[in-house]
Tab-separated table of C-alpha atoms in Angstrom:
chain	number	residue	atom	x	y	z
A	94	MET	CA	-18.256	64.233	98.173
A	95	ALA	CA	-19.233	61.885	95.392
A	96	PRO	CA	-17.777	58.456	95.571
A	97	THR	CA	-15.248	57.572	92.953
A	98	ALA	CA	-13.947	54.309	91.574
A	99	GLU	CA	-10.435	53.131	91.951
A	100	ASP	CA	-9.446	54.483	88.544
A	101	GLY	CA	-10.638	57.903	89.445
A	102	GLU	CA	-13.843	57.894	87.399
A	103	PRO	CA	-17.168	58.680	89.011
A	104	SER	CA	-18.870	55.629	90.344
A	105	GLY	CA	-22.178	56.550	88.799
A	106	ARG	CA	-20.818	56.575	85.269
A	107	ARG	CA	-20.479	53.101	83.789
A	108	ALA	CA	-17.447	52.116	81.718
A	109	ALA	CA	-18.004	52.028	77.914
A	110	PRO	CA	-18.067	48.558	76.430
A	111	ALA	CA	-14.977	47.421	74.538
A	112	ALA	CA	-15.101	48.032	70.770
A	113	ALA	CA	-16.004	44.879	68.675
A	114	PRO	CA	-13.467	43.825	66.013
A	115	PRO	CA	-14.372	44.880	62.419
A	116	PRO	CA	-16.141	42.188	60.356
A	117	GLY	CA	-13.821	40.223	58.063
A	118	PRO	CA	-14.304	39.635	54.322
A	119	PRO	CA	-16.927	37.077	53.289
A	120	PRO	CA	-15.597	33.544	52.736
A	121	VAL	CA	-14.596	32.682	49.190
A	122	SER	CA	-17.013	30.359	47.440
A	123	GLY	CA	-15.661	26.769	47.258
A	124	ALA	CA	-12.881	27.351	49.795
A	125	ALA	CA	-12.632	24.703	52.442
A	126	ALA	CA	-13.271	25.913	55.897
A	127	PRO	CA	-10.555	25.306	58.499
A	128	GLY	CA	-10.721	21.752	59.627
A	129	ALA	CA	-12.875	20.553	56.640
A	130	ARG	CA	-12.163	17.103	55.169
A	131	MET	CA	-11.244	16.154	51.509
A	132	PRO	CA	-14.258	15.033	49.446
A	133	ARG	CA	-14.644	11.280	49.393
A	134	TRP	CA	-14.915	11.141	45.575
A	135	LEU	CA	-11.589	12.925	44.950
A	136	PRO	CA	-9.204	10.013	45.807
A	137	ARG	CA	-11.330	7.625	43.770
A	138	ALA	CA	-11.315	10.010	40.807
A	139	MET	CA	-7.530	10.375	40.991
A	140	VAL	CA	-7.054	6.596	41.158
A	141	LEU	CA	-9.447	6.117	38.231
A	142	ALA	CA	-7.623	8.733	36.118
A	143	LEU	CA	-4.247	7.124	36.845
A	144	ALA	CA	-5.678	3.701	36.000
A	145	LEU	CA	-7.061	4.975	32.675
A	146	ILE	CA	-3.708	6.551	31.765
A	147	ALA	CA	-1.855	3.340	32.647
A	148	ALA	CA	-4.335	1.260	30.626
A	149	PHE	CA	-3.924	3.553	27.615
A	150	GLN	CA	-0.140	3.387	27.794
A	151	LEU	CA	-0.239	-0.401	28.159
A	152	GLY	CA	-2.653	-0.745	25.229
A	153	SER	CA	-0.522	1.526	23.044
A	154	TRP	CA	2.619	-0.442	23.886
A	155	ALA	CA	0.883	-3.766	23.198
A	156	PHE	CA	-0.511	-2.497	19.889
A	157	HIS	CA	2.941	-1.401	18.699
A	158	GLN	CA	4.415	-4.730	19.749
A	159	LEU	CA	1.687	-6.705	17.952
A	160	THR	CA	1.574	-4.625	14.761
A	161	GLY	CA	3.516	-7.234	12.801
A	162	LEU	CA	1.204	-10.027	13.954
A	163	LEU	CA	-1.912	-7.994	13.130
A	164	ILE	CA	-0.616	-7.275	9.622
A	165	ASN	CA	0.111	-10.981	9.116
A	166	ILE	CA	-3.436	-11.839	10.224
A	167	LEU	CA	-4.833	-9.248	7.812
A	168	ILE	CA	-2.827	-10.745	4.928
A	169	ALA	CA	-3.963	-14.234	5.913
A	170	PHE	CA	-7.600	-13.126	6.009
A	171	PHE	CA	-7.502	-11.721	2.471
A	172	LEU	CA	-5.630	-14.798	1.246
A	173	ALA	CA	-8.349	-16.973	2.771
A	174	LEU	CA	-10.992	-14.856	1.034
A	175	ALA	CA	-9.127	-15.324	-2.254
A	176	ILE	CA	-9.133	-19.132	-2.068
A	177	GLU	CA	-12.625	-19.322	-0.547
A	178	PRO	CA	-14.410	-19.921	-3.896
A	179	ALA	CA	-12.164	-22.855	-4.815
A	180	VAL	CA	-12.429	-24.407	-1.348
A	181	SER	CA	-16.222	-23.970	-1.246
A	182	ARG	CA	-16.614	-25.498	-4.712
A	183	MET	CA	-14.589	-28.561	-3.694
A	184	ALA	CA	-16.428	-28.840	-0.369
A	185	SER	CA	-19.826	-28.683	-2.107
A	186	ARG	CA	-18.896	-31.846	-4.018
A	187	GLY	CA	-18.533	-33.893	-0.837
A	188	MET	CA	-14.870	-33.264	0.038
A	189	ARG	CA	-13.980	-32.283	3.576
A	190	ARG	CA	-13.228	-28.607	3.899
A	191	GLY	CA	-9.864	-29.150	5.587
A	192	LEU	CA	-8.714	-31.528	2.825
A	193	ALA	CA	-9.913	-29.113	0.132
A	194	THR	CA	-7.952	-26.273	1.729
A	195	PHE	CA	-4.866	-28.473	1.966
A	196	LEU	CA	-5.093	-29.397	-1.722
A	197	VAL	CA	-5.434	-25.749	-2.751
A	198	PHE	CA	-2.392	-24.754	-0.692
A	199	LEU	CA	-0.447	-27.730	-2.025
A	200	GLY	CA	-1.155	-26.662	-5.609
A	201	LEU	CA	-0.060	-23.089	-4.862
A	202	THR	CA	3.115	-24.311	-3.152
A	203	ILE	CA	4.045	-26.569	-6.086
A	204	ALA	CA	3.465	-23.759	-8.586
A	205	VAL	CA	5.525	-21.240	-6.604
A	206	ALA	CA	8.333	-23.743	-5.946
A	207	GLY	CA	8.509	-24.725	-9.619
A	208	PHE	CA	8.607	-21.120	-10.723
A	209	ILE	CA	11.370	-20.257	-8.236
A	210	THR	CA	13.386	-23.330	-9.298
A	211	LEU	CA	13.167	-22.440	-12.993
A	212	LEU	CA	13.986	-18.825	-12.282
A	213	GLY	CA	16.937	-19.758	-10.074
A	214	SER	CA	18.441	-22.093	-12.685
A	215	MET	CA	17.956	-19.435	-15.360
A	216	LEU	CA	19.641	-16.748	-13.255
A	217	ALA	CA	22.517	-19.058	-12.316
A	218	GLY	CA	23.169	-19.907	-15.971
A	219	GLN	CA	23.026	-16.263	-17.046
A	220	ILE	CA	25.314	-15.122	-14.213
A	221	ILE	CA	27.890	-17.748	-15.157
A	222	LYS	CA	27.630	-16.680	-18.787
A	223	MET	CA	28.087	-13.029	-17.890
A	224	ILE	CA	31.108	-13.784	-15.696
A	225	GLU	CA	32.708	-15.813	-18.477
A	226	GLY	CA	32.060	-13.062	-21.019
A	227	PHE	CA	33.056	-10.189	-18.742
A	228	PRO	CA	36.682	-10.010	-20.013
A	229	GLY	CA	35.418	-9.702	-23.588
A	230	TYR	CA	33.008	-6.901	-22.615
A	231	LEU	CA	35.781	-5.152	-20.719
A	232	ASP	CA	38.208	-5.427	-23.661
A	233	ALA	CA	35.616	-4.000	-26.016
A	234	LEU	CA	34.969	-1.087	-23.642
A	235	ILE	CA	38.707	-0.385	-23.208
A	236	ASN	CA	39.279	-0.431	-26.978
A	237	TRP	CA	36.414	2.004	-27.504
A	238	ILE	CA	37.810	4.371	-24.860
A	239	ASN	CA	41.323	4.181	-26.332
A	240	ASP	CA	40.083	4.841	-29.861
A	241	THR	CA	37.762	7.684	-28.808
A	242	PHE	CA	39.895	9.552	-26.270
A	243	HIS	CA	43.361	8.445	-27.523
A	244	THR	CA	44.336	6.814	-24.243
A	245	GLU	CA	46.489	3.756	-23.525
A	246	LEU	CA	44.441	1.796	-21.001
A	247	ARG	CA	45.095	-1.902	-20.450
A	248	ARG	CA	42.852	-4.518	-18.903
A	249	VAL	CA	45.612	-5.829	-16.644
A	250	ASP	CA	46.182	-2.388	-15.102
A	251	ILE	CA	42.458	-1.906	-14.486
A	252	GLN	CA	42.125	-5.333	-12.866
A	253	GLU	CA	45.104	-4.738	-10.566
A	254	GLY	CA	43.774	-1.321	-9.627
A	255	LEU	CA	40.392	-2.801	-8.730
A	256	LEU	CA	41.880	-5.666	-6.718
A	257	HIS	CA	44.105	-3.352	-4.658
A	258	SER	CA	41.609	-0.523	-4.247
A	259	ASP	CA	40.346	0.596	-0.847
A	260	TRP	CA	36.804	0.682	-2.201
A	261	LEU	CA	36.811	-3.065	-2.923
A	262	ARG	CA	38.324	-3.856	0.478
A	263	LYS	CA	35.704	-1.789	2.311
A	264	TYR	CA	32.924	-3.330	0.229
A	265	VAL	CA	34.073	-6.862	1.087
A	266	GLN	CA	34.287	-5.993	4.775
A	267	SER	CA	30.821	-4.457	4.850
A	268	SER	CA	29.400	-7.412	2.926
A	269	ALA	CA	30.954	-9.856	5.399
A	270	ALA	CA	29.531	-7.872	8.306
A	271	GLY	CA	26.070	-7.830	6.702
A	272	VAL	CA	25.839	-11.601	6.245
A	273	LEU	CA	24.377	-11.989	9.737
A	274	ASP	CA	21.783	-9.281	9.078
A	275	VAL	CA	20.766	-10.938	5.818
A	276	SER	CA	20.434	-14.302	7.555
A	277	THR	CA	18.271	-12.731	10.261
A	278	GLN	CA	16.012	-11.120	7.660
A	279	VAL	CA	15.689	-14.394	5.757
A	280	LEU	CA	14.710	-16.286	8.909
A	281	GLY	CA	12.253	-13.536	9.832
A	282	GLY	CA	10.718	-13.703	6.362
A	283	LEU	CA	10.336	-17.480	6.577
A	284	PHE	CA	8.688	-17.214	9.992
A	285	ARG	CA	6.328	-14.537	8.688
A	286	LEU	CA	5.441	-16.691	5.671
A	287	LEU	CA	4.716	-19.645	7.973
A	288	THR	CA	2.503	-17.449	10.186
A	289	VAL	CA	0.504	-16.154	7.214
A	290	THR	CA	0.108	-19.676	5.819
A	291	LEU	CA	-1.153	-21.121	9.103
A	292	PHE	CA	-3.657	-18.339	9.739
A	293	SER	CA	-4.953	-18.381	6.171
A	294	PHE	CA	-5.337	-22.175	6.357
A	295	TYR	CA	-7.372	-21.896	9.551
A	296	PHE	CA	-9.501	-19.055	8.149
A	297	ALA	CA	-10.277	-21.007	4.973
A	298	ALA	CA	-10.751	-24.439	6.577
A	299	ASP	CA	-12.871	-23.170	9.496
A	300	GLY	CA	-14.671	-20.421	7.582
A	301	PRO	CA	-18.214	-21.619	8.413
A	302	ARG	CA	-17.332	-22.103	12.081
A	303	LEU	CA	-15.769	-18.647	12.217
A	304	ARG	CA	-18.879	-17.081	10.694
A	305	ARG	CA	-21.134	-18.931	13.164
A	306	SER	CA	-19.007	-17.802	16.107
A	307	LEU	CA	-19.106	-14.219	14.909
A	308	CYS	CA	-22.871	-14.253	14.272
A	309	SER	CA	-23.638	-15.888	17.618
A	310	VAL	CA	-22.869	-12.651	19.481
A	311	LEU	CA	-24.979	-10.453	17.173
A	312	PRO	CA	-28.747	-9.952	16.802
A	313	PRO	CA	-30.418	-11.468	13.714
A	314	ALA	CA	-30.482	-8.176	11.780
A	315	ARG	CA	-26.768	-7.655	12.288
A	316	GLN	CA	-26.048	-11.268	11.376
A	317	ALA	CA	-27.555	-10.758	7.926
A	318	GLU	CA	-25.405	-7.660	7.376
A	319	VAL	CA	-22.223	-9.442	8.484
A	320	LEU	CA	-22.876	-12.413	6.211
A	321	ARG	CA	-23.651	-10.087	3.314
A	322	ALA	CA	-20.408	-8.164	3.881
A	323	TRP	CA	-18.480	-11.446	4.041
A	324	GLU	CA	-19.975	-12.606	0.733
A	325	ILE	CA	-19.162	-9.264	-0.919
A	326	ALA	CA	-15.582	-9.459	0.342
A	327	VAL	CA	-15.178	-12.944	-1.130
A	328	ASP	CA	-16.572	-11.847	-4.503
A	329	LYS	CA	-14.481	-8.661	-4.719
A	330	THR	CA	-11.245	-10.310	-3.595
A	331	GLY	CA	-11.761	-13.174	-6.025
A	332	GLY	CA	-12.602	-10.713	-8.812
A	333	TYR	CA	-9.479	-8.684	-8.057
A	334	LEU	CA	-7.237	-11.748	-8.209
A	335	TYR	CA	-9.014	-12.909	-11.364
A	336	SER	CA	-8.361	-9.571	-13.080
A	337	ARG	CA	-4.741	-9.567	-11.928
A	338	GLY	CA	-4.246	-13.123	-13.130
A	339	LEU	CA	-5.769	-12.301	-16.517
A	340	MET	CA	-3.545	-9.230	-16.903
A	341	ALA	CA	-0.529	-11.308	-15.849
A	342	LEU	CA	-1.384	-13.864	-18.552
A	343	ILE	CA	-1.725	-11.201	-21.255
A	344	SER	CA	1.473	-9.455	-20.168
A	345	GLY	CA	3.418	-12.713	-20.026
A	346	ILE	CA	2.299	-13.751	-23.520
A	347	ALA	CA	3.124	-10.339	-25.001
A	348	HIS	CA	6.631	-10.249	-23.535
A	349	TYR	CA	7.234	-13.892	-24.418
A	350	VAL	CA	6.446	-13.178	-28.086
A	351	LEU	CA	8.866	-10.228	-28.101
A	352	LEU	CA	11.703	-12.153	-26.434
A	353	GLU	CA	11.151	-15.180	-28.671
A	354	ILE	CA	11.320	-13.021	-31.818
A	355	MET	CA	14.621	-11.480	-30.677
A	356	GLY	CA	16.041	-14.894	-29.784
A	357	VAL	CA	16.546	-14.133	-26.079
A	358	PRO	CA	17.088	-17.359	-24.093
A	359	TYR	CA	14.624	-18.531	-21.429
A	360	ALA	CA	11.819	-16.577	-23.081
A	361	PRO	CA	8.969	-18.630	-21.493
A	362	VAL	CA	10.302	-18.227	-17.964
A	363	LEU	CA	10.956	-14.529	-18.537
A	364	GLY	CA	7.407	-14.083	-19.797
A	365	VAL	CA	6.013	-15.711	-16.641
A	366	TRP	CA	8.353	-13.556	-14.536
A	367	VAL	CA	7.186	-10.324	-16.148
A	368	GLY	CA	3.519	-11.271	-15.874
A	369	LEU	CA	3.563	-12.270	-12.208
A	370	VAL	CA	5.950	-9.670	-10.821
A	371	SER	CA	4.404	-6.725	-12.653
A	372	GLN	CA	0.893	-7.577	-11.424
A	373	PHE	CA	1.344	-8.934	-7.912
A	374	ILE	CA	4.170	-6.768	-6.556
A	375	PRO	CA	2.823	-3.245	-6.052
A	376	THR	CA	4.620	0.027	-6.808
A	377	ILE	CA	7.997	-1.378	-7.924
A	378	GLY	CA	6.781	-4.554	-9.619
A	379	THR	CA	6.906	-3.065	-13.112
A	380	TYR	CA	10.539	-2.018	-12.740
A	381	LEU	CA	11.604	-5.357	-11.275
A	382	ALA	CA	9.735	-7.202	-14.002
A	383	GLY	CA	11.426	-5.278	-16.832
A	384	ALA	CA	14.948	-5.242	-15.375
A	385	LEU	CA	15.596	-8.986	-15.653
A	386	PRO	CA	14.623	-9.365	-19.357
A	387	MET	CA	16.688	-6.277	-20.173
A	388	LEU	CA	19.714	-7.740	-18.391
A	389	ILE	CA	19.472	-11.083	-20.186
A	390	ALA	CA	18.769	-9.409	-23.537
A	391	PHE	CA	21.920	-7.328	-23.025
A	392	THR	CA	23.988	-10.523	-22.963
A	393	VAL	CA	22.700	-11.333	-26.446
A	394	ASN	CA	22.863	-7.863	-27.976
A	395	PRO	CA	23.025	-4.474	-26.181
A	396	TRP	CA	20.459	-3.060	-28.610
A	397	TYR	CA	18.009	-5.792	-27.619
A	398	ALA	CA	17.973	-4.384	-24.089
A	399	VAL	CA	16.941	-1.002	-25.502
A	400	TRP	CA	14.117	-2.573	-27.498
A	401	VAL	CA	12.914	-4.469	-24.416
A	402	LEU	CA	12.884	-1.205	-22.440
A	403	VAL	CA	10.855	0.557	-25.132
A	404	PHE	CA	8.376	-2.321	-25.304
A	405	VAL	CA	7.979	-2.427	-21.506
A	406	VAL	CA	7.233	1.314	-21.357
A	407	ILE	CA	4.713	1.180	-24.244
A	408	TYR	CA	2.965	-1.903	-22.902
A	409	GLN	CA	2.748	-0.365	-19.433
A	410	GLN	CA	0.919	2.655	-20.831
A	411	PHE	CA	-1.439	0.369	-22.775
A	412	GLU	CA	-2.140	-1.630	-19.636
A	413	ASN	CA	-2.704	1.410	-17.410
A	414	TYR	CA	-5.023	3.300	-19.753
A	415	VAL	CA	-6.757	0.591	-21.810
A	416	LEU	CA	-6.544	-2.894	-20.331
A	417	GLN	CA	-6.667	-2.363	-16.574
A	418	PRO	CA	-9.669	0.030	-16.446
A	419	LYS	CA	-11.839	-2.344	-18.479
A	420	LEU	CA	-10.919	-5.464	-16.517
A	421	THR	CA	-11.150	-3.695	-13.162
A	422	ALA	CA	-14.566	-2.254	-14.013
A	423	LYS	CA	-15.914	-5.717	-14.897
A	424	THR	CA	-14.421	-7.730	-12.038
A	425	VAL	CA	-13.994	-5.293	-9.126
A	426	ASP	CA	-16.405	-2.524	-10.254
A	427	ILE	CA	-14.290	0.344	-9.008
A	428	HIS	CA	-13.284	3.542	-10.793
A	429	PRO	CA	-9.606	3.718	-11.905
A	430	ALA	CA	-9.103	6.986	-10.007
A	431	VAL	CA	-10.513	5.404	-6.839
A	432	ALA	CA	-8.290	2.359	-7.367
A	433	PHE	CA	-5.208	4.560	-7.752
A	434	GLY	CA	-6.087	6.604	-4.675
A	435	SER	CA	-6.725	3.488	-2.607
A	436	VAL	CA	-3.326	2.074	-3.598
A	437	VAL	CA	-1.598	5.322	-2.596
A	438	ALA	CA	-3.449	5.410	0.735
A	439	GLY	CA	-2.752	1.730	1.411
A	440	THR	CA	0.930	2.213	0.687
A	441	ALA	CA	1.086	5.177	3.076
A	442	LEU	CA	-0.606	3.173	5.851
A	443	LEU	CA	0.795	-0.359	5.537
A	444	GLY	CA	3.471	-0.206	2.836
A	445	ALA	CA	3.510	-2.915	0.194
A	446	VAL	CA	0.907	-4.960	2.056
A	447	GLY	CA	-1.506	-2.027	2.054
A	448	ALA	CA	-0.983	-1.450	-1.658
A	449	LEU	CA	-1.744	-5.102	-2.375
A	450	ILE	CA	-4.987	-5.343	-0.385
A	451	ALA	CA	-6.199	-1.754	-0.850
A	452	ILE	CA	-8.244	-2.342	-4.015
A	453	PRO	CA	-10.269	-5.371	-2.790
A	454	ALA	CA	-10.824	-3.680	0.591
A	455	VAL	CA	-12.122	-0.462	-0.984
A	456	ALA	CA	-14.230	-2.404	-3.494
A	457	THR	CA	-15.806	-4.390	-0.658
A	458	LEU	CA	-16.543	-1.256	1.355
A	459	GLN	CA	-17.977	0.519	-1.682
A	460	ALA	CA	-20.257	-2.382	-2.572
A	461	PHE	CA	-21.413	-2.828	1.029
A	462	LEU	CA	-22.218	0.843	1.570
A	463	GLY	CA	-23.897	1.087	-1.824
A	464	ALA	CA	-26.923	-0.786	-0.473
A	465	TYR	CA	-27.527	1.917	2.158
A	466	VAL	CA	-27.239	4.926	-0.171
A	467	LYS	CA	-30.562	6.161	-1.495
A	468	ARG	CA	-30.372	7.185	-5.145
A	469	TYR	CA	-32.728	9.464	-7.076
A	470	ALA	CA	-33.577	9.892	-10.745
A	471	VAL	CA	-31.292	12.442	-12.403
A	472	THR	CA	-32.996	15.415	-14.041
A	473	ASP	CA	-32.742	15.751	-17.797
A	474	ASP	CA	-30.468	18.782	-17.851
A	475	PRO	CA	-27.849	19.512	-20.545
A	476	ARG	CA	-25.280	20.238	-17.844
A	477	VAL	CA	-25.553	16.649	-16.651
A	478	HIS	CA	-24.204	15.513	-20.026
A	479	GLY	CA	-21.407	18.084	-19.990
A	480	HIS	CA	-23.098	20.744	-22.138
A	481	ARG	CA	-23.268	24.315	-20.891
A	482	SER	CA	-26.347	26.485	-21.412
A	483	ARG	CA	-25.413	29.685	-23.212
A	484	GLY	CA	-28.527	31.529	-22.016
A	485	ALA	CA	-27.677	30.945	-18.374
A	486	SER	CA	-23.999	31.780	-18.693
A	487	GLY	CA	-24.530	35.020	-20.663
A	488	PRO	CA	-22.508	36.144	-23.677
A	489	GLY	CA	-19.238	34.464	-24.374
A	490	ALA	CA	-15.828	35.900	-23.628
A	491	LEU	CA	-15.207	36.782	-27.296
A	492	THR	CA	-18.508	38.702	-27.487
A	493	ARG	CA	-17.769	40.643	-24.300
A	494	LEU	CA	-14.268	41.513	-25.531
A	495	ARG	CA	-15.654	42.746	-28.867
A	496	ARG	CA	-18.204	44.994	-27.127
A	497	LEU	CA	-15.546	46.459	-24.860
A	498	TRP	CA	-13.290	47.177	-27.828
A	499	THR	CA	-16.046	48.950	-29.782
A	500	ARG	CA	-16.857	51.153	-26.767
A	501	ARG	CA	-13.253	52.291	-26.284
A	502	THR	CA	-12.620	52.938	-29.971
A	503	PRO	CA	-13.511	56.506	-31.196
A	504	GLY	CA	-16.760	56.316	-33.069
A	505	GLY	CA	-17.297	52.845	-31.728
A	506	GLU	CA	-20.780	53.650	-30.490
A	507	GLY	CA	-21.906	54.367	-33.998
A	508	ARG	CA	-20.380	51.152	-35.358
A	509	SER	CA	-21.829	49.034	-32.627
């Protein structure tokens, strides 16, 4: 009898080996194996990314907070460029540069203060005159309304209605509440003016030291380019102010002659007002300049205000299309279309400040880049001078239309 194992199988037959588990799917590329560590560069990269984001946010916040200061520094820099020729001329004659800058600023301050004093006294006198003559104007207006529309209005009723109206009460309340805001704006404007004055004084007085400090961190080739750009900026800014001053003089004389002929009071001061405001206040300067002479001319004769308005409009067109292009081309050397576009772009970027400094900035950039643009001789082609070549363009439109008409007309082939 054959021996058997305990499980009943023959002892000579060996047990089959246990089946091996099926092979699993291959590991995914890049997947971390169980128990693998995080790469050492990953925490550093995350910290660096967070640091860059924080630095960007901090820089953006600081830039927005310092925008006002940066604009003031930009204004001061262009003001220093404008007075640079006068300061350099005085310094070349042996005067200290700081004293020369102080004398230039003192002259500007005296001129501005005198102009504001004369203008303030003129406005105060005219306002008092208008207030004293207001009842007469109101009576004349009421009589005209009564005669035209057959009404029975009285000045006393109109005055009582205005004094007891809700509109006047609300206006007085809002004006009283806005006094603090006006005071804050005035103080802010004075502080801004002081900041611009101090920076422009330092830029003008320490101009050579500033240029040396800037050139000391640049190689010699770059130093020559920086100094050349600085000289171009001084010339273009001075030329721009020269052209504006000349146009202000012409405009002031023209309006003074008109106001003097009509017998409008304070004609010299009004002429200076129109000349300066229309040339040195961008965008709205023309309207501000013409409003004050019209208002004062109205106190003399209402028709005089109309004549002043007509003269302002006509002179503005003459200045825009005849006077300004010629003076700008000689002093700033910039095309009128480019000047207009630069003013629009400057206004969109920095408001009134951008409109004021846009033309000298663009003129400086154009003159500086002009040295690096290679120019070639222009071919002698009629199209360069604005003449079209008939042989190249084919028959004219009238000839083509005539041929088409003769083809569509019966018997046209024979006539053509």
